[in-house]
Amino acid sequence: MFKDITLGQYYPGDSVLHRLDPRTKLIGTLAFIISVFIFHTFPGYAVATVFLAAVIWLSRIPPRLIFKGLKAIMLLLIITVMFNIFLTPGEIVWSWRFLKVSREGLSLSGRMAIRLTYLVTGSSIMTLTTTPNQLTNAMESLLRPLNRINVPVHEIAMMMSIALRFIPILMEETDKIMKAQTARGADFESGGIIKKVRNMIPLLVPLFISAFRRANDLAMAMEARCYHGGGGRTQMKPLRYAMIDYAAFVILTVYLAIGAVFRIVGI
Amino acid sequence: MGIIKALGLVFDYLKYDEEGNVEDTQRAIDDVSLDIEEGDFIAILGHNGSGKSTLAKHMNALLLPTEGTMWVEGIDTSKEEKLWRIRQKAGMVFQNPDNQIIASVVEEDVGFGPENMGIPTEKIWKRVDDSLKAVGMLSYRNHSPNRLSGGQKQRVAIAGVMAMRPKCIVLDEPTAMLDPIGRREVLDAVHELNREAGVTVILITHYMEEAIEADKVFVMDNGKVVMQGSPREVFSQVETLKSYRLDVPQVTELAYELSQAGVKLPQGILTIEELEEALCR
């Protein structure tokens, strides 16, 4: 049952966005998030909206999938908006008993809502068009300068990619152990939260033992294949910026420049 | 000197108490000497705990001998500066296919060894293509290993070792977790590598049937090599094998029982065809 799970939410495709170097997408997402905070007026948000719409259109991903990510933050969004509407002091436009709505509150909450929505949508597009492994590679490559201050960048990236490979295997194993324990009378369903957690012990102990055994085997297999850390290693699929990446960087720069100009002029 | 040679090899597993002092030693390999010729197909047999896996790990310098010496292509495995060269010359395939595949895509896993060796990118691709072709897995190159069968996963693991262009591959019970079809796939792939690429194969197994096609068979018991010779020589000694808690191949067993019962048959029959011929004579 767990064999077919896809980690993250990668949506396979061959759009321009899928073909971009993962590093470009990572930097692009960061730039977009920054831009959402640079823009603080509605004409500015219009520019961000056009940019976001264009990216969604380029990604060829059904918009329904992109907005699915918003559901998760709906509650957070509503609470933020409510607090900002009612608790911002200023020129009162509407009041009922103790509830007061100010003009400033309305505009602030509107901005908050737009920022949060765009933030989540922007990063969803990245995770939808990039596989977890590509993201790991991009992070390894972008964080490489940190090697100089002794951050084990390669090792962290290797751990992440191994984790990605083993999560489905361990999930399958959990399922197997669960069935085996259920067959022998274990109960994972009933009881309150504390009882449920306690009932997990017969599941977690064998799972941990098996995970350690696998780790040991894997370490030996890696050593047998000459793995000795990041030093002196070459890459089978090194990341290379192509023409579309340079084009993307030009567009991003122009976009951020518009943001900066809007901010300075005060539109 | 052959490609792999051991002289007076001894290995003790040490058991430590809570303070880290040696509490107990267990002798896993006891004075083993052997010499394996390049290009041979060797089978090492033995029941659980006979020391065959421990011996295999010495051929790849994953373990170093307590006493005695192991040479791989003339290099003493205890020389630390030659470690990576030894591991590249003698590749190793393990029992559990899931626990030796590192990457999430087949071709990337096969490229892992060459990457570690520092091979330039274009050459890695060539090696990956060649190795996947050699084990018949080229069409699965972009698949996730999680969706392959056990036999296919094990062939990917073999391709991963072959991509390092080793002179010799050591397979530690590669078929123990596979179904009969998977076992056949893996064995066929290994035999083909031995024939076509001339790779020395050391197959560690407890399935007697897998040893029949070997050039030479070693039988291990209690850390010692107790029998060695051609499959025919070894399997003709049915009683001795049984005393080491090993079975002979079914056909050999049948022939043995028949000759015990008075049917005149030559010793050491290994295949159904041979038995058929001998019976019809």
Coordinates of C-alpha atoms in Angstrom, one line a residue:
Chain A
M1 CA 0.0 0.0 0.0
F2 CA 2.9 2.4 0.6
K3 CA 4.8 1.4 -2.5
D4 CA 3.3 4.1 -4.7
I5 CA 3.6 7.1 -2.4
T6 CA 5.4 10.0 -3.9
L7 CA 7.5 12.1 -1.6
G8 CA 6.9 15.8 -1.7
Q9 CA 4.4 16.6 -4.3
Y10 CA 6.4 16.5 -7.6
Y11 CA 4.1 16.7 -10.6
P12 CA 5.9 15.1 -13.6
G13 CA 6.0 17.2 -16.7
D14 CA 8.3 18.7 -19.3
S15 CA 7.4 22.4 -19.0
V16 CA 10.0 25.2 -19.1
L17 CA 9.8 25.3 -15.3
H18 CA 10.5 21.6 -15.1
R19 CA 13.6 22.0 -17.3
L20 CA 15.1 24.9 -15.3
D21 CA 18.1 24.1 -13.2
P22 CA 16.9 23.4 -9.6
R23 CA 19.3 26.0 -8.3
T24 CA 17.5 28.6 -10.5
K25 CA 14.2 27.6 -9.1
L26 CA 15.4 27.7 -5.5
I27 CA 16.9 31.2 -6.0
G28 CA 13.8 32.3 -8.0
T29 CA 11.5 31.2 -5.2
L30 CA 13.6 33.1 -2.7
A31 CA 13.6 36.2 -4.9
F32 CA 9.8 35.9 -5.3
I33 CA 9.3 35.6 -1.5
I34 CA 11.5 38.7 -1.0
S35 CA 9.6 40.6 -3.6
V36 CA 6.3 39.9 -1.9
F37 CA 7.7 41.7 1.1
I38 CA 9.2 44.6 -0.9
F39 CA 5.9 45.4 -2.6
H40 CA 3.6 47.1 -0.1
T41 CA 1.1 48.8 -2.3
F42 CA -1.7 47.4 -4.5
P43 CA 0.0 48.3 -7.8
G44 CA 3.0 46.4 -6.6
Y45 CA 0.9 43.4 -5.8
A46 CA -0.6 43.6 -9.3
V47 CA 2.9 43.2 -10.7
A48 CA 3.5 40.2 -8.4
T49 CA 0.2 38.7 -9.4
V50 CA 1.1 39.0 -13.1
F51 CA 4.5 37.4 -12.4
L52 CA 2.9 34.5 -10.4
A53 CA 0.2 34.0 -13.0
A54 CA 2.8 33.8 -15.7
V55 CA 4.8 31.3 -13.8
I56 CA 1.8 29.1 -13.1
W57 CA 0.9 29.2 -16.8
L58 CA 4.5 28.3 -17.8
S59 CA 4.5 25.4 -15.3
R60 CA 1.5 23.7 -17.1
I61 CA 0.4 22.4 -13.7
P62 CA -3.4 22.3 -13.1
P63 CA -4.0 25.4 -10.9
R64 CA -6.2 23.2 -8.6
L65 CA -3.1 21.3 -7.5
I66 CA -1.3 24.6 -6.8
F67 CA -4.0 26.0 -4.7
K68 CA -4.4 22.7 -2.7
G69 CA -1.4 23.9 -0.7
L70 CA -3.4 26.8 0.5
K71 CA -5.9 24.7 2.3
A72 CA -3.3 23.8 4.8
I73 CA -2.8 27.4 5.8
M74 CA -6.4 28.5 5.6
L75 CA -6.9 28.5 9.4
L76 CA -3.7 30.5 9.9
L77 CA -4.8 32.9 7.2
I78 CA -8.2 33.5 8.7
I79 CA -6.8 34.1 12.2
T80 CA -4.2 36.5 10.9
V81 CA -6.7 38.4 8.9
M82 CA -9.2 38.6 11.9
F83 CA -6.6 39.9 14.3
N84 CA -5.3 42.5 11.9
I85 CA -8.8 43.7 11.1
F86 CA -10.1 44.1 14.6
L87 CA -6.9 45.0 16.6
T88 CA -5.3 47.7 14.4
P89 CA -6.0 51.1 15.8
G90 CA -6.8 53.9 13.4
E91 CA -9.6 55.7 11.6
I92 CA -12.8 53.7 12.6
V93 CA -15.0 52.8 9.6
W94 CA -17.3 50.4 11.3
S95 CA -18.0 49.4 14.8
W96 CA -20.3 47.1 16.8
R97 CA -20.1 47.0 20.6
F98 CA -16.4 46.2 21.3
L99 CA -15.5 45.3 17.7
K100 CA -13.9 48.1 15.8
V101 CA -12.7 48.0 12.2
S102 CA -10.2 50.6 11.1
R103 CA -9.2 51.6 7.6
E104 CA -5.6 50.8 8.5
G105 CA -6.7 47.4 9.8
L106 CA -8.4 46.6 6.5
S107 CA -5.4 47.4 4.4
L108 CA -3.0 45.7 6.7
S109 CA -5.0 42.5 6.8
G110 CA -5.4 42.6 3.0
R111 CA -1.7 42.9 2.6
M112 CA -1.1 40.0 5.1
A113 CA -3.5 37.8 3.2
I114 CA -1.9 38.5 -0.1
R115 CA 1.6 37.9 1.2
L116 CA 0.8 34.6 2.9
T117 CA -1.1 33.3 -0.1
Y118 CA 1.6 34.3 -2.6
L119 CA 4.3 32.8 -0.3
V120 CA 2.7 29.4 -0.2
T121 CA 1.7 29.4 -3.8
G122 CA 5.2 30.4 -4.9
S123 CA 6.9 27.7 -3.0
S124 CA 4.3 25.1 -4.0
I125 CA 5.2 25.8 -7.7
M126 CA 8.9 25.0 -6.9
T127 CA 8.1 21.7 -5.1
L128 CA 5.6 20.7 -7.8
T129 CA 8.2 21.1 -10.6
T130 CA 11.3 19.8 -8.8
T131 CA 12.0 16.3 -7.4
P132 CA 13.2 16.1 -3.8
N133 CA 16.5 14.8 -5.2
Q134 CA 17.0 17.7 -7.5
L135 CA 16.3 20.0 -4.6
T136 CA 18.9 18.2 -2.5
N137 CA 21.5 18.6 -5.3
A138 CA 20.6 22.2 -5.6
M139 CA 21.0 22.8 -1.9
E140 CA 24.3 21.0 -1.9
S141 CA 25.6 23.1 -4.7
L142 CA 24.3 26.4 -3.4
L143 CA 25.6 25.8 0.1
R144 CA 29.0 24.6 -1.0
P145 CA 30.7 27.9 0.1
L146 CA 29.8 26.9 3.7
N147 CA 32.4 24.2 3.4
R148 CA 35.0 26.8 4.2
I149 CA 33.6 27.3 7.7
N150 CA 33.5 23.5 8.2
V151 CA 29.9 22.8 7.5
P152 CA 29.7 19.2 6.2
V153 CA 27.6 20.2 3.2
H154 CA 28.1 17.1 1.1
E155 CA 27.4 14.8 4.1
I156 CA 24.2 16.6 4.9
A157 CA 23.1 16.3 1.3
M158 CA 24.0 12.6 1.2
M159 CA 22.0 12.0 4.4
M160 CA 19.0 13.8 2.9
S161 CA 19.1 11.8 -0.3
I162 CA 19.5 8.5 1.6
A163 CA 16.6 9.5 3.8
L164 CA 14.5 10.1 0.7
R165 CA 15.4 6.7 -0.7
F166 CA 14.6 4.9 2.6
I167 CA 11.4 6.6 3.7
P168 CA 9.2 4.4 1.4
I169 CA 11.1 1.3 2.5
L170 CA 10.6 2.0 6.1
M171 CA 7.0 2.9 5.6
E172 CA 6.5 -0.5 3.9
E173 CA 8.2 -2.1 6.8
T174 CA 6.0 -0.3 9.3
D175 CA 3.0 -1.6 7.5
K176 CA 4.4 -5.1 7.6
I177 CA 5.2 -5.0 11.4
M178 CA 1.8 -3.5 12.1
K179 CA 0.1 -6.3 10.3
A180 CA 2.2 -8.9 12.1
Q181 CA 1.6 -7.3 15.5
T182 CA -2.2 -7.0 14.8
A183 CA -2.3 -10.7 13.8
R184 CA -0.9 -11.4 17.3
G185 CA -3.5 -9.3 19.1
A186 CA -1.9 -5.9 19.2
D187 CA -4.3 -3.0 19.2
F188 CA -3.4 0.2 17.3
E189 CA -6.9 1.7 17.0
S190 CA -8.7 2.1 20.3
G191 CA -8.1 4.1 23.4
G192 CA -7.2 7.7 24.1
I193 CA -4.1 9.5 22.9
I194 CA -1.9 8.2 25.7
K195 CA -3.0 4.7 25.3
K196 CA -2.5 4.9 21.5
V197 CA 1.0 6.2 22.0
R198 CA 1.8 3.4 24.4
N199 CA 0.4 0.9 22.0
M200 CA 3.0 2.1 19.4
I201 CA 5.9 0.7 21.4
P202 CA 5.6 -2.8 20.0
L203 CA 5.7 -1.2 16.6
L204 CA 8.6 1.3 17.2
V205 CA 11.0 -1.1 18.8
P206 CA 11.3 -3.6 15.9
L207 CA 11.2 -0.7 13.4
F208 CA 14.2 1.0 15.1
I209 CA 16.1 -2.2 15.3
S210 CA 15.6 -2.9 11.6
A211 CA 16.4 0.7 10.7
F212 CA 19.8 0.4 12.5
R213 CA 20.5 -2.9 10.8
R214 CA 19.8 -1.4 7.5
A215 CA 22.0 1.6 8.3
N216 CA 24.8 -0.7 9.1
D217 CA 24.4 -2.8 5.9
L218 CA 24.2 0.4 3.8
A219 CA 27.3 1.9 5.4
M220 CA 29.2 -1.3 4.6
A221 CA 27.8 -1.4 1.0
M222 CA 28.8 2.3 0.5
E223 CA 32.3 1.6 1.8
A224 CA 32.6 -1.4 -0.4
R225 CA 31.9 0.9 -3.3
C226 CA 34.8 3.2 -2.4
Y227 CA 32.7 5.9 -0.7
H228 CA 34.9 8.1 1.4
G229 CA 33.1 11.4 1.8
G230 CA 32.8 14.3 -0.6
G231 CA 36.5 14.7 -1.3
G232 CA 37.8 13.6 -4.7
R233 CA 34.3 12.8 -5.9
T234 CA 33.0 13.5 -9.4
Q235 CA 29.3 13.8 -10.3
M236 CA 27.4 11.7 -12.8
K237 CA 24.8 14.5 -13.3
P238 CA 26.5 17.7 -12.4
L239 CA 24.2 20.7 -12.4
R240 CA 24.8 23.1 -15.3
Y241 CA 23.1 26.4 -16.0
A242 CA 21.7 26.4 -19.5
M243 CA 20.4 29.3 -21.7
I244 CA 16.9 29.2 -20.1
D245 CA 18.5 29.6 -16.7
Y246 CA 20.3 32.7 -17.7
A247 CA 17.0 34.0 -19.3
A248 CA 15.3 33.2 -16.0
F249 CA 17.9 35.2 -14.0
V250 CA 17.4 38.2 -16.3
I251 CA 13.7 38.1 -15.8
L252 CA 14.1 37.7 -12.1
T253 CA 16.5 40.7 -11.9
V254 CA 14.1 42.9 -13.9
Y255 CA 11.3 41.8 -11.6
L256 CA 13.2 42.6 -8.4
A257 CA 14.3 45.9 -9.9
I258 CA 10.6 46.8 -10.5
G259 CA 10.0 46.0 -6.9
A260 CA 12.9 48.2 -5.7
V261 CA 11.8 51.1 -8.0
F262 CA 8.2 50.9 -6.7
R263 CA 9.5 50.9 -3.1
I264 CA 11.7 54.0 -3.7
V265 CA 9.1 55.9 -5.7
G266 CA 6.6 54.9 -3.1
I267 CA 3.8 53.5 -5.4
Chain B
M1 CA 50.0 -16.0 -7.1
G2 CA 46.4 -15.8 -8.1
I3 CA 44.1 -12.8 -8.0
I4 CA 43.1 -13.5 -4.4
K5 CA 45.3 -15.3 -2.0
A6 CA 45.1 -16.0 1.7
L7 CA 47.8 -17.4 3.9
G8 CA 47.1 -18.6 7.4
L9 CA 44.2 -16.2 7.7
V10 CA 42.7 -15.9 11.2
F11 CA 39.9 -13.6 12.3
D12 CA 38.5 -13.1 15.8
Y13 CA 35.3 -11.3 16.5
L14 CA 35.8 -9.4 19.8
K15 CA 33.1 -9.0 22.3
Y16 CA 33.4 -6.0 24.6
D17 CA 32.0 -5.6 28.1
E18 CA 30.5 -2.3 29.3
E19 CA 33.9 -0.7 30.1
G20 CA 35.2 -1.6 26.6
N21 CA 37.5 -4.3 27.7
V22 CA 37.7 -7.4 25.6
E23 CA 35.4 -10.0 27.3
D24 CA 35.4 -12.8 24.8
T25 CA 36.8 -13.6 21.4
Q26 CA 35.1 -15.7 18.9
R27 CA 37.2 -17.2 16.1
A28 CA 35.3 -16.8 12.9
I29 CA 38.1 -17.8 10.5
D30 CA 40.6 -20.3 11.6
D31 CA 43.8 -20.7 9.6
V32 CA 42.4 -20.4 6.1
S33 CA 44.8 -20.5 3.1
L34 CA 43.5 -20.3 -0.4
D35 CA 44.6 -19.2 -3.9
I36 CA 42.1 -18.1 -6.5
E37 CA 43.1 -17.9 -10.2
E38 CA 42.0 -15.0 -12.3
G39 CA 38.9 -15.7 -14.4
D40 CA 37.7 -18.6 -12.3
F41 CA 34.2 -19.0 -11.0
I42 CA 34.5 -20.0 -7.4
A43 CA 31.8 -21.1 -5.0
I44 CA 32.2 -21.1 -1.3
L45 CA 29.7 -23.2 0.6
G46 CA 29.0 -23.5 4.2
H47 CA 26.0 -23.5 6.6
N48 CA 25.2 -20.5 8.8
G49 CA 28.0 -19.4 11.0
S50 CA 30.7 -21.3 9.1
G51 CA 32.7 -18.1 8.5
K52 CA 32.0 -17.7 4.8
S53 CA 30.7 -14.2 5.0
T54 CA 33.5 -13.1 7.2
L55 CA 36.0 -14.5 4.7
A56 CA 34.2 -12.6 1.9
K57 CA 34.6 -9.3 3.8
H58 CA 38.3 -9.9 4.0
M59 CA 38.5 -10.0 0.2
N60 CA 37.3 -6.4 0.1
A61 CA 39.3 -5.1 3.1
L62 CA 36.0 -4.5 4.9
L63 CA 37.6 -6.6 7.6
L64 CA 41.3 -7.0 8.3
P65 CA 42.8 -10.3 9.4
T66 CA 43.7 -10.8 13.1
E67 CA 46.6 -13.0 11.9
G68 CA 47.9 -14.1 8.5
T69 CA 47.7 -12.2 5.3
M70 CA 45.2 -11.6 2.5
W71 CA 46.4 -10.4 -0.9
V72 CA 44.1 -9.0 -3.6
E73 CA 45.9 -8.8 -6.9
G74 CA 49.2 -9.0 -5.0
I75 CA 48.3 -6.1 -2.7
D76 CA 48.3 -6.9 1.0
T77 CA 44.8 -5.8 2.3
S78 CA 46.2 -4.5 5.5
K79 CA 48.0 -1.7 3.7
E80 CA 45.7 1.2 4.4
E81 CA 47.0 3.5 1.6
K82 CA 45.9 0.9 -1.0
L83 CA 42.4 0.5 0.5
W84 CA 40.4 2.2 -2.3
R85 CA 42.4 0.4 -4.9
I86 CA 41.6 -3.0 -3.3
R87 CA 37.9 -2.1 -3.0
Q88 CA 37.9 -1.1 -6.7
K89 CA 39.6 -4.3 -7.8
A90 CA 37.4 -6.6 -5.7
G91 CA 33.7 -5.5 -5.8
M92 CA 31.2 -6.8 -3.4
V93 CA 27.5 -7.6 -3.6
F94 CA 25.6 -8.2 -0.4
Q95 CA 22.6 -10.3 0.5
N96 CA 19.8 -7.7 1.0
P97 CA 19.2 -5.8 -2.3
D98 CA 17.4 -3.0 -0.6
N99 CA 20.2 -2.2 1.8
Q100 CA 22.9 -1.7 -0.8
I101 CA 21.1 0.6 -3.3
I102 CA 22.0 4.1 -2.4
A103 CA 20.2 6.3 -5.0
S104 CA 16.6 6.8 -5.9
V105 CA 17.1 6.2 -9.6
V106 CA 18.6 3.0 -11.0
E107 CA 21.2 4.7 -13.2
E108 CA 22.3 7.1 -10.5
D109 CA 22.9 4.1 -8.2
V110 CA 25.1 2.4 -10.8
G111 CA 27.0 5.7 -11.1
F112 CA 27.7 5.9 -7.4
G113 CA 30.9 3.8 -7.4
P114 CA 32.5 5.6 -10.4
E115 CA 31.6 8.9 -8.8
N116 CA 33.4 7.9 -5.6
M117 CA 36.5 6.9 -7.7
G118 CA 36.6 10.4 -9.3
I119 CA 35.9 9.2 -12.8
P120 CA 35.1 12.2 -15.2
T121 CA 31.4 12.7 -15.9
E122 CA 31.3 11.5 -19.6
K123 CA 33.1 8.3 -18.7
I124 CA 30.7 7.6 -15.8
W125 CA 27.8 7.6 -18.3
K126 CA 29.7 5.2 -20.6
R127 CA 30.4 2.8 -17.6
V128 CA 26.8 3.0 -16.4
D129 CA 25.5 2.2 -19.9
D130 CA 27.9 -0.7 -20.3
S131 CA 27.2 -2.2 -16.9
L132 CA 23.4 -1.9 -17.1
K133 CA 23.6 -3.6 -20.5
A134 CA 25.7 -6.4 -19.2
V135 CA 23.1 -7.3 -16.6
G136 CA 20.2 -6.7 -18.9
M137 CA 18.7 -3.8 -16.9
L138 CA 19.3 -1.0 -19.4
S139 CA 15.6 -0.4 -20.0
Y140 CA 15.0 0.2 -16.3
R141 CA 17.6 2.9 -16.0
N142 CA 15.2 5.7 -15.1
H143 CA 13.1 3.5 -12.7
S144 CA 13.0 3.8 -8.9
P145 CA 14.6 0.8 -7.3
N146 CA 11.6 0.5 -5.0
R147 CA 9.5 -0.7 -7.9
L148 CA 11.8 -3.5 -9.1
S149 CA 11.6 -7.1 -8.1
G150 CA 14.3 -8.7 -5.9
G151 CA 16.2 -10.2 -8.8
Q152 CA 16.2 -7.0 -10.7
K153 CA 17.4 -5.0 -7.7
Q154 CA 20.2 -7.5 -7.2
R155 CA 21.2 -7.1 -10.8
V156 CA 21.3 -3.4 -10.4
A157 CA 23.6 -3.9 -7.4
I158 CA 25.8 -6.1 -9.6
A159 CA 25.8 -3.4 -12.3
G160 CA 26.8 -0.9 -9.6
V161 CA 29.8 -3.0 -8.8
M162 CA 30.7 -3.7 -12.5
A163 CA 30.7 0.0 -13.2
M164 CA 33.8 0.2 -11.0
R165 CA 35.5 -2.2 -13.5
P166 CA 36.6 -4.7 -10.9
K167 CA 38.8 -7.7 -11.7
C168 CA 36.8 -9.8 -9.3
I169 CA 33.4 -9.7 -7.7
V170 CA 32.5 -11.3 -4.4
L171 CA 28.9 -12.1 -4.0
D172 CA 27.8 -12.8 -0.4
E173 CA 24.7 -14.9 -0.6
P174 CA 23.2 -12.7 -3.3
T175 CA 20.2 -15.0 -3.8
A176 CA 19.3 -15.7 -0.2
M177 CA 16.3 -13.3 -0.2
L178 CA 15.1 -14.0 -3.7
D179 CA 12.4 -16.2 -5.2
P180 CA 13.4 -19.0 -7.7
I181 CA 13.0 -16.7 -10.8
G182 CA 15.0 -14.0 -9.2
R183 CA 17.7 -16.5 -8.3
R184 CA 18.0 -17.7 -11.8
E185 CA 18.2 -14.1 -13.2
V186 CA 21.0 -13.2 -10.8
L187 CA 23.0 -16.4 -11.5
D188 CA 22.6 -16.1 -15.2
A189 CA 23.9 -12.5 -15.0
V190 CA 26.8 -13.5 -12.9
H191 CA 27.8 -16.4 -15.2
E192 CA 27.6 -14.2 -18.2
L193 CA 29.9 -11.6 -16.6
N194 CA 32.3 -14.4 -15.8
R195 CA 32.2 -15.7 -19.4
E196 CA 32.0 -12.5 -21.4
A197 CA 33.9 -10.0 -19.3
G198 CA 36.3 -12.6 -17.8
V199 CA 35.6 -11.3 -14.3
T200 CA 36.7 -13.6 -11.5
V201 CA 33.5 -14.5 -9.5
I202 CA 33.5 -15.7 -5.9
L203 CA 30.0 -16.8 -5.1
I204 CA 29.1 -17.4 -1.4
T205 CA 26.0 -19.4 -1.0
H206 CA 24.3 -22.2 0.8
Y207 CA 22.4 -23.4 -2.2
M208 CA 24.2 -26.4 -3.5
E209 CA 22.6 -26.1 -7.0
E210 CA 24.4 -22.8 -7.5
A211 CA 27.8 -24.4 -7.0
I212 CA 27.4 -27.0 -9.7
E213 CA 28.5 -24.7 -12.5
A214 CA 31.5 -23.4 -10.6
D215 CA 35.1 -24.1 -11.6
K216 CA 36.1 -24.8 -8.0
V217 CA 34.2 -25.3 -4.8
F218 CA 35.4 -24.5 -1.3
V219 CA 33.5 -25.9 1.7
M220 CA 33.8 -24.1 5.0
D221 CA 32.9 -25.3 8.4
N222 CA 33.7 -23.7 11.8
G223 CA 36.0 -21.2 10.2
K224 CA 38.1 -23.7 8.4
V225 CA 38.2 -24.7 4.7
V226 CA 37.4 -28.4 5.0
M227 CA 37.0 -29.4 1.4
Q228 CA 38.0 -28.0 -1.9
G229 CA 38.0 -29.2 -5.5
S230 CA 35.9 -29.3 -8.6
P231 CA 32.1 -29.6 -8.0
R232 CA 32.3 -33.2 -9.0
E233 CA 35.1 -34.0 -6.6
V234 CA 33.3 -32.3 -3.7
F235 CA 29.8 -33.5 -4.4
S236 CA 30.8 -37.1 -4.8
Q237 CA 31.6 -37.2 -1.1
V238 CA 28.0 -37.2 0.1
E239 CA 28.7 -38.5 3.6
T240 CA 31.4 -36.0 4.3
L241 CA 29.2 -33.1 3.1
K242 CA 26.4 -34.3 5.3
S243 CA 28.7 -34.3 8.3
Y244 CA 29.2 -30.5 7.7
R245 CA 25.4 -30.1 7.8
L246 CA 25.3 -29.5 4.0
D247 CA 23.1 -31.1 1.4
V248 CA 24.2 -32.3 -1.9
P249 CA 22.2 -31.3 -5.1
Q250 CA 19.0 -33.3 -5.4
V251 CA 20.1 -35.3 -8.4
T252 CA 23.4 -36.2 -6.7
E253 CA 21.5 -37.3 -3.7
L254 CA 19.2 -39.5 -5.8
A255 CA 22.1 -41.0 -7.6
Y256 CA 23.8 -41.6 -4.2
E257 CA 20.7 -43.3 -2.7
L258 CA 20.3 -45.4 -5.9
S259 CA 23.9 -46.6 -5.8
Q260 CA 23.6 -47.3 -2.0
A261 CA 20.6 -49.5 -3.0
G262 CA 22.7 -51.4 -5.4
V263 CA 22.2 -49.7 -8.8
K264 CA 25.6 -49.3 -10.5
L265 CA 26.2 -45.6 -11.0
P266 CA 29.4 -43.5 -11.2
Q267 CA 30.1 -41.1 -8.3
G268 CA 29.5 -37.4 -8.4
I269 CA 26.6 -37.0 -10.8
L270 CA 25.6 -33.4 -10.9
T271 CA 22.8 -32.9 -13.5
I272 CA 19.6 -34.6 -14.5
E273 CA 21.1 -35.3 -18.0
E274 CA 24.1 -37.1 -16.5
L275 CA 21.9 -39.3 -14.3
E276 CA 19.6 -40.0 -17.2
E277 CA 22.6 -41.1 -19.4
A278 CA 24.1 -43.2 -16.6
L279 CA 20.8 -44.9 -15.9
C280 CA 20.2 -45.7 -19.6
R281 CA 23.6 -47.3 -20.1

